[in-house]
Coordinates of C-alpha atoms in Angstrom, one line a residue:
M1 CA 0.0 0.0 0.0
L2 CA 2.8 2.4 0.8
R3 CA 4.5 1.7 -2.5
L4 CA 1.2 2.2 -4.3
F5 CA 0.6 5.5 -2.5
V6 CA 4.1 6.7 -3.4
R7 CA 3.6 5.8 -7.0
L8 CA 0.3 7.7 -7.1
V9 CA 1.9 10.7 -5.6
R10 CA 4.9 10.6 -7.9
R11 CA 3.0 10.1 -11.1
P12 CA 1.6 13.7 -11.4
L13 CA 5.1 15.1 -10.5
L14 CA 7.0 13.1 -13.1
P15 CA 6.5 15.8 -15.9
A16 CA 7.7 18.5 -13.6
V17 CA 10.7 16.5 -12.5
R18 CA 11.5 15.6 -16.1
L19 CA 11.3 19.3 -17.0
W20 CA 13.5 20.3 -14.1
R21 CA 16.2 17.7 -15.0
R22 CA 16.2 18.5 -18.7
N23 CA 15.9 22.4 -18.6
I24 CA 19.1 24.1 -17.4
Q25 CA 17.6 27.5 -18.0
L26 CA 14.8 26.7 -15.6
R27 CA 17.2 25.6 -13.0
V28 CA 19.4 28.7 -13.3
V29 CA 16.4 31.1 -13.2
A30 CA 14.9 29.2 -10.2
A31 CA 18.2 29.3 -8.3
T32 CA 18.6 33.0 -9.1
L33 CA 15.1 33.6 -7.9
L34 CA 15.6 31.8 -4.6
I35 CA 19.0 33.5 -3.9
S36 CA 17.7 37.0 -4.7
L37 CA 14.6 36.3 -2.6
S38 CA 16.8 35.2 0.3
V39 CA 19.0 38.3 0.0
V40 CA 16.0 40.6 -0.2
L41 CA 14.3 39.0 2.8
A42 CA 17.5 39.2 4.9
L43 CA 18.1 42.9 3.8
G44 CA 14.4 43.7 4.6
F45 CA 14.6 42.2 8.1
V46 CA 17.8 44.2 8.8
V47 CA 16.4 47.5 7.5
I48 CA 13.1 47.1 9.3
A49 CA 14.8 46.2 12.5
Q50 CA 17.1 49.3 12.3
V51 CA 14.2 51.6 11.4
S52 CA 12.0 50.2 14.2
K53 CA 14.8 50.6 16.7
G54 CA 15.5 54.1 15.6
L55 CA 11.8 55.1 15.8
L56 CA 11.4 53.6 19.2
D57 CA 14.6 55.1 20.6
A58 CA 13.5 58.5 19.4
K59 CA 10.1 58.0 20.8
E60 CA 11.4 56.8 24.2
E61 CA 13.8 59.8 24.5
A62 CA 11.0 62.3 23.7
A63 CA 8.5 60.5 25.9
Q64 CA 10.9 60.5 28.9
S65 CA 11.7 64.2 28.4
Q66 CA 8.0 65.0 28.2
A67 CA 7.0 62.8 31.1
A68 CA 9.9 64.2 33.3
G69 CA 8.5 67.7 32.7
G70 CA 5.0 66.6 33.6
F71 CA 6.1 64.8 36.8
A72 CA 8.0 68.0 37.9
V73 CA 5.0 70.2 37.3
A74 CA 2.7 67.8 39.2
Q75 CA 5.0 67.6 42.2
E76 CA 5.5 71.4 42.1
K77 CA 1.7 72.0 42.3
A78 CA 1.4 69.5 45.1
N79 CA 4.2 71.4 47.1
T80 CA 2.8 74.9 46.5
P81 CA 1.7 76.8 49.8
A82 CA -2.0 77.4 50.4
T83 CA -3.5 80.8 49.5
V84 CA -6.9 82.2 50.0
D85 CA -7.4 84.3 46.9
G86 CA -5.7 85.2 43.8
P87 CA -5.8 84.2 40.2
D88 CA -4.6 80.7 40.9
A89 CA -7.2 80.0 43.6
T90 CA -8.4 77.0 41.7
D91 CA -5.0 75.3 42.1
N92 CA -4.6 76.1 45.8
K93 CA -5.2 73.7 48.6
V94 CA -7.8 75.9 50.4
G95 CA -11.3 74.7 49.8
R96 CA -10.2 71.7 47.8
D97 CA -9.9 68.0 48.8
A98 CA -7.3 65.6 47.2
S99 CA -9.8 64.1 44.7
T100 CA -10.8 67.5 43.3
W101 CA -7.2 68.6 43.1
M102 CA -6.3 65.3 41.3
N103 CA -9.0 65.8 38.7
S104 CA -7.8 69.3 38.0
L105 CA -4.2 68.1 37.8
V106 CA -5.0 65.3 35.3
K107 CA -7.0 67.7 33.1
Q108 CA -4.4 70.4 33.2
L109 CA -1.5 68.0 32.4
A110 CA -3.4 66.3 29.5
S111 CA -4.4 69.6 28.0
G112 CA -0.8 70.2 26.9
G113 CA -0.6 66.9 25.0
Q114 CA -3.1 67.6 22.2
T115 CA -3.5 63.9 21.5
A116 CA 0.3 63.4 21.8
F117 CA -0.2 61.7 25.1
E118 CA -2.7 60.8 27.7
V119 CA -2.5 61.1 31.5
V120 CA -3.6 58.5 34.1
A121 CA -3.5 58.9 37.9
L122 CA -3.9 55.8 40.1
G123 CA -4.1 55.5 43.8
A124 CA -1.1 54.0 45.8
G125 CA -0.9 50.2 45.7
T126 CA -0.9 47.6 43.0
G127 CA -4.6 48.0 42.2
E128 CA -7.0 50.8 41.7
Q129 CA -7.8 51.0 45.5
P130 CA -5.2 52.4 47.9
Q131 CA -3.5 50.4 50.6
P132 CA -5.5 50.0 53.9
G133 CA -5.2 53.0 56.1
A134 CA -3.8 55.2 53.4
Q135 CA -5.3 58.7 52.9
G136 CA -5.4 60.8 49.8
V137 CA -6.4 59.9 46.2
R138 CA -8.8 57.1 45.8
G139 CA -9.8 55.5 42.5
A140 CA -8.4 56.3 39.1
R141 CA -8.4 59.3 36.9
A142 CA -7.6 59.3 33.1
S143 CA -7.9 61.7 30.2
G144 CA -9.4 61.1 26.8
N145 CA -11.7 58.2 27.8
V146 CA -8.8 56.0 28.5
D147 CA -9.5 52.8 30.6
P148 CA -6.8 53.2 33.3
A149 CA -6.9 49.7 34.7
A150 CA -6.6 48.0 31.3
S151 CA -4.1 50.5 29.8
V152 CA -1.5 50.5 32.6
P153 CA 0.1 47.0 32.9
L154 CA 0.1 45.4 36.3
S155 CA 3.8 44.8 36.2
L156 CA 4.5 48.5 35.7
R157 CA 2.2 49.4 38.6
R158 CA 4.1 47.0 40.9
A159 CA 7.4 48.4 39.8
V160 CA 6.3 52.0 40.5
N161 CA 4.8 51.0 43.9
H162 CA 7.8 49.2 45.1
A163 CA 10.7 51.5 44.0
T164 CA 11.5 55.1 43.4
G165 CA 12.2 56.6 40.1
T166 CA 10.7 56.6 36.6
F167 CA 9.7 53.4 34.9
K168 CA 8.5 52.7 31.4
T169 CA 7.1 49.8 29.3
F170 CA 5.3 49.1 26.1
S171 CA 1.6 48.4 26.2
E172 CA -1.8 49.2 24.6
I173 CA -4.1 52.1 25.2
R174 CA -7.6 50.8 25.7
Y175 CA -10.6 53.1 25.8
T176 CA -13.8 52.9 27.7
S177 CA -17.0 51.9 25.9
G178 CA -18.9 54.7 24.3
A179 CA -20.4 55.9 21.0
D180 CA -17.0 56.9 19.6
Q181 CA -15.0 54.1 21.1
K182 CA -11.6 53.8 19.7
E183 CA -9.7 50.7 18.8
P184 CA -6.7 49.7 21.1
E185 CA -3.4 51.2 19.9
P186 CA 0.2 50.5 21.0
A187 CA 1.7 53.0 23.4
L188 CA 4.7 53.7 25.6
V189 CA 3.7 54.0 29.2
V190 CA 5.9 56.0 31.6
G191 CA 5.1 56.1 35.3
K192 CA 6.4 57.5 38.6
R193 CA 5.3 57.6 42.3
L194 CA 4.4 61.2 43.5
T195 CA 2.6 62.8 46.5
D196 CA -0.5 64.8 46.5
I197 CA -1.4 68.0 48.4
N198 CA -1.9 66.1 51.6
G199 CA 1.5 64.3 51.2
D200 CA -0.1 61.0 50.4
P201 CA 1.5 58.9 47.6
Y202 CA -0.2 58.3 44.2
D203 CA 1.0 57.0 40.8
L204 CA 1.1 59.3 37.7
Y205 CA 1.4 57.7 34.2
Y206 CA 2.0 59.2 30.8
L207 CA 0.7 57.2 27.8
F208 CA 2.3 58.1 24.5
P209 CA 0.6 56.5 21.5
L210 CA 2.8 54.8 18.9
T211 CA 0.4 55.1 16.0
Q212 CA 2.5 57.5 14.0
E213 CA 5.6 55.3 14.5
E214 CA 3.6 52.2 13.5
E215 CA 2.4 53.9 10.4
S216 CA 5.9 54.9 9.5
L217 CA 7.1 51.4 10.1
N218 CA 4.3 50.0 7.9
L219 CA 5.2 52.4 5.2
V220 CA 8.8 51.2 5.4
K221 CA 7.7 47.6 5.2
S222 CA 5.5 48.1 2.2
T223 CA 8.2 50.1 0.5
I224 CA 10.8 47.3 1.1
A225 CA 8.3 44.6 0.0
T226 CA 7.5 46.4 -3.2
A227 CA 11.1 47.2 -4.0
G228 CA 12.2 43.7 -3.0
L229 CA 9.6 42.1 -5.3
F230 CA 10.6 44.3 -8.1
V231 CA 14.3 43.4 -7.6
V232 CA 13.5 39.7 -7.5
V233 CA 11.5 39.9 -10.7
L234 CA 14.1 42.0 -12.3
L235 CA 17.0 39.7 -11.3
S236 CA 15.0 36.7 -12.5
G237 CA 14.3 38.3 -15.9
I238 CA 18.0 39.3 -16.2
A239 CA 19.0 35.7 -15.4
W240 CA 16.5 34.4 -17.9
L241 CA 17.9 36.6 -20.6
V242 CA 21.5 35.9 -19.8
V243 CA 21.1 32.2 -19.6
R244 CA 19.0 32.2 -22.8
Q245 CA 21.9 33.7 -24.7
V246 CA 24.1 30.8 -23.5
V247 CA 21.6 28.0 -23.5
S248 CA 20.1 28.7 -26.9
P249 CA 23.3 27.9 -28.8
V250 CA 23.8 24.8 -26.6
R251 CA 20.3 23.6 -27.4
M252 CA 20.9 24.2 -31.0
A253 CA 24.1 22.3 -30.9
A254 CA 22.4 19.4 -29.1
G255 CA 19.6 19.3 -31.6
I256 CA 22.0 19.3 -34.5
A257 CA 24.1 16.6 -32.8
E258 CA 21.0 14.4 -32.5
R259 CA 20.3 14.9 -36.2
L260 CA 23.9 14.2 -37.1
S261 CA 23.7 10.9 -35.1
A262 CA 20.5 10.1 -37.0
G263 CA 22.4 10.3 -40.3
R264 CA 21.6 13.9 -41.4
L265 CA 25.3 14.8 -41.9
Q266 CA 24.5 18.1 -43.7
E267 CA 23.3 19.8 -40.6
R268 CA 25.3 22.8 -39.4
M269 CA 25.0 25.5 -36.6
K270 CA 24.2 29.1 -37.4
V271 CA 27.1 31.2 -36.4
T272 CA 26.8 35.0 -35.7
G273 CA 29.3 37.3 -34.0
E274 CA 32.9 36.6 -32.9
D275 CA 32.4 35.7 -29.2
D276 CA 33.0 32.4 -27.5
I277 CA 29.6 31.0 -28.5
A278 CA 30.5 31.8 -32.2
R279 CA 33.8 30.1 -31.8
L280 CA 32.0 27.1 -30.4
G281 CA 29.7 27.0 -33.3
E282 CA 32.5 27.3 -35.8
A283 CA 34.4 24.4 -34.1
F284 CA 31.2 22.4 -34.0
N285 CA 30.6 23.0 -37.8
K286 CA 34.3 22.0 -38.6
M287 CA 33.9 18.9 -36.5
A288 CA 30.6 18.0 -38.3
Q289 CA 32.3 18.7 -41.7
N290 CA 35.3 16.5 -40.9
L291 CA 33.0 13.8 -39.5
Q292 CA 30.9 13.9 -42.6
N293 CA 33.9 13.6 -44.8
K294 CA 35.3 10.7 -42.8
I295 CA 32.0 8.9 -42.9
Q296 CA 31.6 9.4 -46.6
Q297 CA 35.1 8.1 -47.1
L298 CA 34.4 5.1 -44.9
E299 CA 31.1 4.4 -46.7
E300 CA 32.9 4.7 -50.0
L301 CA 35.6 2.3 -48.9
S302 CA 33.0 -0.1 -47.5
R303 CA 31.1 0.0 -50.8
M304 CA 34.2 -0.6 -52.7
Q305 CA 35.2 -3.4 -50.4
R306 CA 31.7 -5.0 -50.7
R307 CA 31.7 -4.5 -54.4
F308 CA 35.3 -5.9 -54.7
V309 CA 34.3 -9.0 -52.7
S310 CA 31.2 -9.5 -54.6
D311 CA 32.9 -9.0 -58.0
V312 CA 35.8 -11.2 -57.2
S313 CA 33.5 -13.9 -55.9
H314 CA 31.4 -13.8 -59.0
E315 CA 34.3 -13.4 -61.4
L316 CA 36.2 -16.4 -59.8
R317 CA 33.2 -18.7 -60.3
T318 CA 33.8 -19.1 -64.0
P319 CA 37.5 -20.0 -63.9
L320 CA 36.9 -22.0 -60.8
T321 CA 34.2 -24.0 -62.6
T322 CA 36.7 -24.7 -65.4
V323 CA 39.5 -25.6 -63.0
R324 CA 37.0 -27.8 -61.1
M325 CA 36.1 -29.7 -64.2
A326 CA 39.7 -30.3 -65.1
A327 CA 40.5 -31.3 -61.5
D328 CA 37.7 -33.8 -61.4
V329 CA 39.0 -35.4 -64.6
I330 CA 42.5 -35.6 -63.1
H331 CA 41.1 -36.9 -59.8
D332 CA 39.2 -39.7 -61.5
A333 CA 42.3 -40.7 -63.5
R334 CA 44.6 -40.7 -60.4
V335 CA 44.7 -44.5 -60.3
D336 CA 46.8 -44.4 -63.5
F337 CA 49.3 -41.9 -62.0
D338 CA 52.4 -42.5 -59.9
P339 CA 51.8 -42.1 -56.2
V340 CA 53.2 -38.5 -56.0
T341 CA 51.0 -37.3 -58.9
A342 CA 48.0 -39.2 -57.5
R343 CA 48.5 -37.5 -54.1
S344 CA 48.7 -34.1 -55.8
A345 CA 45.4 -34.8 -57.6
E346 CA 43.8 -35.6 -54.2
L347 CA 45.2 -32.4 -52.6
L348 CA 44.0 -30.4 -55.6
A349 CA 40.5 -31.7 -55.3
G350 CA 40.4 -31.0 -51.5
Q351 CA 41.6 -27.5 -51.9
L352 CA 39.2 -26.8 -54.7
D353 CA 36.4 -27.9 -52.4
R354 CA 37.6 -25.5 -49.7
F355 CA 38.0 -22.7 -52.3
E356 CA 34.4 -23.2 -53.4
S357 CA 33.2 -23.1 -49.8
L358 CA 35.2 -19.9 -49.2
L359 CA 33.6 -18.2 -52.3
A360 CA 30.1 -19.2 -51.1
D361 CA 30.8 -17.8 -47.7
L362 CA 32.2 -14.6 -49.2
L363 CA 29.1 -14.1 -51.3
E364 CA 26.9 -14.6 -48.3
I365 CA 28.9 -12.2 -46.2
S366 CA 28.7 -9.6 -49.0
R367 CA 24.9 -10.0 -49.1
F368 CA 24.8 -9.3 -45.3
D369 CA 27.0 -6.3 -45.7
A370 CA 24.9 -4.9 -48.5
G371 CA 21.7 -5.5 -46.5
A372 CA 20.4 -7.7 -49.3
A373 CA 19.9 -10.8 -47.2
A374 CA 16.2 -11.8 -47.2
L375 CA 14.5 -14.0 -44.6
E376 CA 12.1 -16.6 -45.9
A377 CA 10.3 -17.5 -42.6
E378 CA 7.8 -20.3 -42.3
P379 CA 6.7 -22.5 -39.4
I380 CA 9.3 -25.3 -39.0
D381 CA 10.0 -28.0 -36.5
L382 CA 13.5 -27.6 -35.2
R383 CA 13.7 -31.3 -34.5
E384 CA 13.7 -32.1 -38.2
V385 CA 16.4 -29.5 -38.8
V386 CA 18.6 -31.0 -36.0
R387 CA 18.1 -34.5 -37.4
R388 CA 19.3 -33.4 -40.9
V389 CA 22.3 -31.6 -39.4
I390 CA 23.3 -34.7 -37.3
D391 CA 22.9 -37.0 -40.3
G392 CA 25.2 -34.8 -42.3
A393 CA 27.8 -34.7 -39.4
E394 CA 27.8 -38.4 -38.7
P395 CA 30.7 -39.2 -41.0
L396 CA 32.9 -36.7 -39.3
A397 CA 31.7 -37.8 -35.8
E398 CA 32.6 -41.4 -36.6
H399 CA 36.0 -40.3 -37.9
K400 CA 36.6 -38.4 -34.6
G401 CA 35.1 -41.1 -32.4
T402 CA 32.4 -38.8 -31.1
R403 CA 28.8 -39.6 -30.2
I404 CA 26.1 -37.0 -30.8
R405 CA 23.3 -37.1 -28.4
V406 CA 20.0 -35.2 -28.7
L407 CA 17.9 -34.1 -25.6
G408 CA 14.5 -32.4 -25.5
D409 CA 13.2 -33.8 -28.8
S410 CA 10.2 -35.6 -27.3
Q411 CA 7.9 -32.6 -28.0
P412 CA 7.6 -30.5 -31.2
V413 CA 9.7 -27.3 -31.2
I414 CA 7.9 -25.0 -33.6
A415 CA 9.1 -21.6 -34.7
E416 CA 8.7 -19.3 -37.7
A417 CA 12.2 -19.3 -39.2
D418 CA 14.2 -19.8 -42.4
S419 CA 14.9 -23.5 -42.5
R420 CA 18.0 -23.1 -44.7
R421 CA 19.6 -20.5 -42.5
V422 CA 18.8 -22.2 -39.2
E423 CA 20.2 -25.5 -40.7
R424 CA 23.4 -23.7 -41.7
V425 CA 23.8 -22.2 -38.2
L426 CA 23.3 -25.6 -36.5
R427 CA 25.5 -27.4 -39.0
N428 CA 28.3 -25.0 -38.2
L429 CA 27.8 -25.4 -34.4
V430 CA 27.7 -29.2 -34.5
V431 CA 30.7 -29.5 -36.8
N432 CA 32.7 -27.2 -34.7
A433 CA 31.7 -29.1 -31.6
V434 CA 32.7 -32.4 -33.1
E435 CA 36.0 -31.0 -34.4
H436 CA 37.0 -29.4 -31.1
G437 CA 35.4 -32.1 -28.8
E438 CA 38.5 -34.3 -28.8
G439 CA 36.4 -37.5 -29.2
R440 CA 34.0 -36.8 -26.3
D441 CA 30.2 -36.7 -26.6
V442 CA 28.4 -33.7 -28.2
V443 CA 25.0 -32.9 -26.7
V444 CA 22.4 -31.1 -28.6
R445 CA 19.5 -29.8 -26.5
L446 CA 16.2 -28.3 -27.7
A447 CA 13.7 -26.4 -25.6
S448 CA 10.8 -23.9 -25.9
A449 CA 9.2 -21.7 -23.4
G450 CA 7.1 -18.6 -23.6
G451 CA 7.7 -16.8 -26.9
A452 CA 11.2 -18.3 -27.5
V453 CA 12.8 -21.5 -28.7
A454 CA 16.4 -22.5 -28.3
V455 CA 19.0 -25.0 -29.5
A456 CA 22.2 -25.5 -27.5
V457 CA 25.2 -27.5 -28.6
R458 CA 27.5 -28.6 -25.8
D459 CA 31.0 -30.2 -26.2
Y460 CA 33.6 -31.3 -23.7
G461 CA 36.7 -30.4 -25.6
V462 CA 39.3 -27.8 -25.1
G463 CA 36.8 -25.1 -24.3
L464 CA 37.3 -21.3 -24.5
K465 CA 39.8 -19.1 -22.6
P466 CA 38.7 -15.9 -20.9
G467 CA 37.7 -13.3 -23.5
E468 CA 37.4 -15.7 -26.4
A469 CA 33.6 -16.2 -26.1
T470 CA 33.1 -12.7 -27.5
R471 CA 35.8 -12.9 -30.2
V472 CA 34.7 -16.3 -31.5
F473 CA 32.2 -14.6 -33.8
N474 CA 34.7 -12.4 -35.5
R475 CA 35.6 -13.1 -39.1
F476 CA 38.6 -15.3 -39.7
W477 CA 39.2 -15.6 -36.0
R478 CA 41.0 -18.7 -34.6
A479 CA 41.5 -19.7 -31.0
D480 CA 44.8 -21.4 -32.1
P481 CA 46.2 -20.0 -35.4
A482 CA 48.5 -23.0 -35.7
R483 CA 45.6 -25.5 -35.5
A484 CA 44.8 -27.2 -38.8
R485 CA 41.3 -27.0 -40.3
T486 CA 40.6 -30.6 -41.0
T487 CA 37.1 -30.0 -42.2
G488 CA 38.1 -27.3 -44.7
G489 CA 36.6 -24.4 -42.7
T490 CA 37.0 -20.9 -44.0
G491 CA 36.8 -18.9 -40.7
L492 CA 33.5 -17.3 -41.7
G493 CA 31.1 -19.9 -40.4
L494 CA 30.3 -18.3 -37.0
S495 CA 30.3 -14.8 -38.5
I496 CA 27.6 -15.9 -41.0
A497 CA 25.8 -17.8 -38.2
V498 CA 25.5 -14.8 -36.0
E499 CA 24.3 -12.7 -38.9
D500 CA 21.6 -15.4 -39.6
A501 CA 20.6 -15.2 -35.9
R502 CA 20.3 -11.4 -36.1
L503 CA 18.3 -11.7 -39.3
H504 CA 15.8 -13.8 -37.3
G505 CA 15.8 -11.3 -34.4
G506 CA 17.5 -13.9 -32.2
W507 CA 20.7 -14.5 -30.3
L508 CA 23.7 -16.6 -30.8
Q509 CA 25.8 -16.7 -27.7
A510 CA 28.8 -18.7 -26.4
W511 CA 30.0 -19.9 -23.1
G512 CA 33.2 -21.9 -22.3
E513 CA 35.8 -22.8 -19.7
P514 CA 39.4 -23.9 -20.3
G515 CA 39.5 -27.7 -20.5
G516 CA 35.8 -28.0 -19.7
G517 CA 34.3 -27.6 -23.1
S518 CA 31.9 -25.0 -24.4
Q519 CA 28.3 -24.4 -25.2
F520 CA 26.8 -22.4 -28.1
R521 CA 23.2 -21.4 -27.7
L522 CA 20.9 -20.3 -30.6
T523 CA 17.7 -18.5 -29.3
L524 CA 14.9 -17.6 -31.8
P525 CA 11.5 -16.0 -31.3
R526 CA 8.6 -18.4 -31.7
T527 CA 7.0 -16.0 -34.1
A528 CA 8.7 -13.6 -36.5
D529 CA 9.2 -10.0 -35.4
E530 CA 8.5 -10.9 -31.8
P531 CA 11.1 -9.4 -29.4
L532 CA 13.0 -11.8 -27.2
R533 CA 13.0 -11.5 -23.4
G534 CA 14.9 -14.6 -22.4
S535 CA 16.0 -18.0 -23.4
P536 CA 14.5 -21.4 -22.3
I537 CA 18.1 -22.8 -22.0
P538 CA 20.6 -21.3 -19.6
L539 CA 23.8 -20.2 -21.3
E540 CA 26.0 -21.9 -18.7
P541 CA 25.3 -25.6 -18.7
E542 CA 24.3 -27.5 -15.5
D543 CA 27.5 -29.6 -15.6
S544 CA 29.9 -26.7 -15.6
R545 CA 32.5 -26.7 -12.8
A546 CA 30.8 -23.8 -11.0
N547 CA 27.4 -25.5 -11.0
R548 CA 28.9 -28.8 -9.9
A549 CA 30.7 -27.1 -7.0
R550 CA 27.5 -25.5 -6.0
A551 CA 25.6 -28.7 -6.2
A552 CA 28.3 -30.5 -4.1
A553 CA 28.2 -27.7 -1.5
D554 CA 24.4 -27.9 -1.3
A555 CA 24.5 -31.7 -1.0
A556 CA 27.1 -31.5 1.8
A557 CA 25.0 -28.8 3.6
A558 CA 21.9 -31.0 3.3
S559 CA 23.6 -34.1 4.6
D560 CA 25.1 -32.2 7.5
S561 CA 21.7 -30.8 8.3
A562 CA 20.1 -34.2 8.2
A563 CA 22.8 -35.6 10.4
E564 CA 22.3 -32.9 12.9
R565 CA 18.5 -33.5 13.0
Q566 CA 19.1 -37.2 13.6
T567 CA 21.5 -36.4 16.4
A568 CA 18.9 -34.1 17.9
D569 CA 16.2 -36.7 17.6
A570 CA 18.4 -39.3 19.3
G571 CA 19.4 -37.0 22.1
D572 CA 17.4 -34.7 24.3
R573 CA 15.7 -33.1 21.3
S574 CA 17.0 -29.7 22.2
P575 CA 16.6 -27.1 19.5
I576 CA 19.7 -26.9 17.3
P577 CA 20.2 -23.8 15.1
P578 CA 20.4 -24.6 11.3
R579 CA 23.8 -24.6 9.7
S580 CA 24.8 -21.6 7.8
P581 CA 25.3 -21.9 4.0
V582 CA 28.7 -22.9 2.8
A583 CA 31.0 -20.0 2.4
G584 CA 32.1 -19.2 -1.1
A585 CA 29.1 -20.9 -2.7
M586 CA 28.2 -18.9 -5.8
S587 CA 24.7 -18.0 -6.7
V588 CA 23.4 -19.2 -10.1
P589 CA 24.0 -16.3 -12.6
A590 CA 21.0 -14.8 -14.3
D591 CA 20.5 -15.6 -17.9
P592 CA 21.8 -12.7 -19.9
T593 CA 19.5 -11.0 -22.3
A594 CA 22.0 -9.2 -24.5
L595 CA 22.7 -8.8 -28.2
P596 CA 24.0 -11.7 -30.2
G597 CA 27.5 -12.5 -29.1
N598 CA 27.2 -10.6 -25.8
G599 CA 26.5 -12.1 -22.4
A600 CA 29.0 -14.9 -23.0
R601 CA 30.8 -16.1 -19.9
V602 CA 34.2 -17.9 -19.7
V603 CA 35.1 -19.5 -16.4
A604 CA 38.8 -20.0 -15.6
R605 CA 39.9 -22.7 -13.2
P606 CA 43.1 -23.1 -11.1
A607 CA 45.8 -25.3 -12.6
E608 CA 45.8 -27.8 -9.7
Q609 CA 42.0 -28.2 -9.9
A610 CA 42.2 -28.7 -13.7
Q611 CA 44.8 -31.4 -13.4
Q612 CA 42.8 -33.3 -10.7
E613 CA 39.6 -33.1 -12.8
D614 CA 41.5 -34.2 -15.9
R615 CA 42.9 -37.2 -14.2
A616 CA 39.4 -38.0 -12.8
D617 CA 37.8 -37.8 -16.2
G618 CA 40.7 -39.6 -17.9
R619 CA 41.5 -36.7 -20.1

């Protein structure tokens, strides 16, 4: 379920991921956008922090100066001697109690603010009520419909009540309910403990609104945000334009390179200017021109070579036919010759046979090179093809003392194939197995599974050395150049065989180990034009040294496990942990699904092990 969920989530994202991986311009612009956005954000935070600090510092300095003046005026009024009459009779102590004097003081102090600040007077103590036994101001007074209890923080009141001096803090000015009730606004509150006209303590607070500073800070934020967005967009556009100038020629070069690889060798880049991109385009065009010239030269040489091989092969047929007729006459009359001449006639006939076979193979190779080989596919039973091949190879097998065995022929093995070409491939494989089998058995195995059929030819001769399994299909290649071709081979058999397999859409693969023989496997699709996904016969045979070592190790492990179980059953039946697998045992290799000739495997063996096995097998 988790895997299914991940797959469902990833499926809509695949196009975006593919675009991100393939578009370098998008990656550069996105990186520029992220980096510029990070720089603008960092710069904005720094500027806003500095501006905010400057505004608050200026506000605090002005507020403390204003509040200090107000506190001095309030204390001076409280310390003024009493008078009976005069113009300032309203401010005198005579005829006034502390509450009336406080109301007048708050009104007079707030009148000089003109909305620049508000004044709040609170009784002594942490709350609105004074401490028990205290005389003087009771309750709270405030200007401008300010709610004194909600506007002055409790922490500030405690600080003012328990110490001397001026204290300040940031808070909100809250107003009492009414028809024109205002919204709370941030403020700087400055407070100090004073005494009234009776000498009793009270707390006086100045509330300075920060609305103007907040508006200024919001203006700075909006300005920085607008400028930052403009800068980010501008940098992204600049990055897009700059990268486009670099990426466009690269994309053009990539497209032209793809078309060149598809065979359109006349494609060239458009070069403008004299900068580095123009130099790259000129170098690319020169490379493409040289590549086109070289390819044309190689194609011309290849055509000349194919034509030469074809012409020579055809032209040699006429004189070869005449020479063949004369050689046949000489060969038939060799009984009348002396022994030396008779032997020469026999050698002449044998070499002419080999010459004719070489000409036929050269003609076939020239057809493959020219792409003129045609496949005449029809449903055939590979068992019949194998029987014809074995019947033809029996004389050579009897001469070598080799027995050819066929396995897997109990059921029909049907495939759409060209019977003539498949028979030629199998004849080559069987003859090579008999020739290099050193008198041991040759096993031909047939199998079919799924959409594929396979024929494997196994011999137990000299085998293949490391690296030879891939070179064995090269033209005119010999494992041992000094080895004589007793069957008159031309060195083109396996090359033609692998071309026949490719023409069918199949595989021809080889496996071998030094001194342990080899196995060649032909895999064909059951129906024409059907892609192969595997082979019903493993490339490495079951009786290889590696497989035999694994089987022996498994058998030893199984016998040890059985012995341990018997011992446990005979004893106290205490649980015994299972024995671990044998160290060094190799896992069975997966069957390769490669192109013809690939996937071959050659296994080397130590010299001592090879000698022991050779003595055990009587080799």
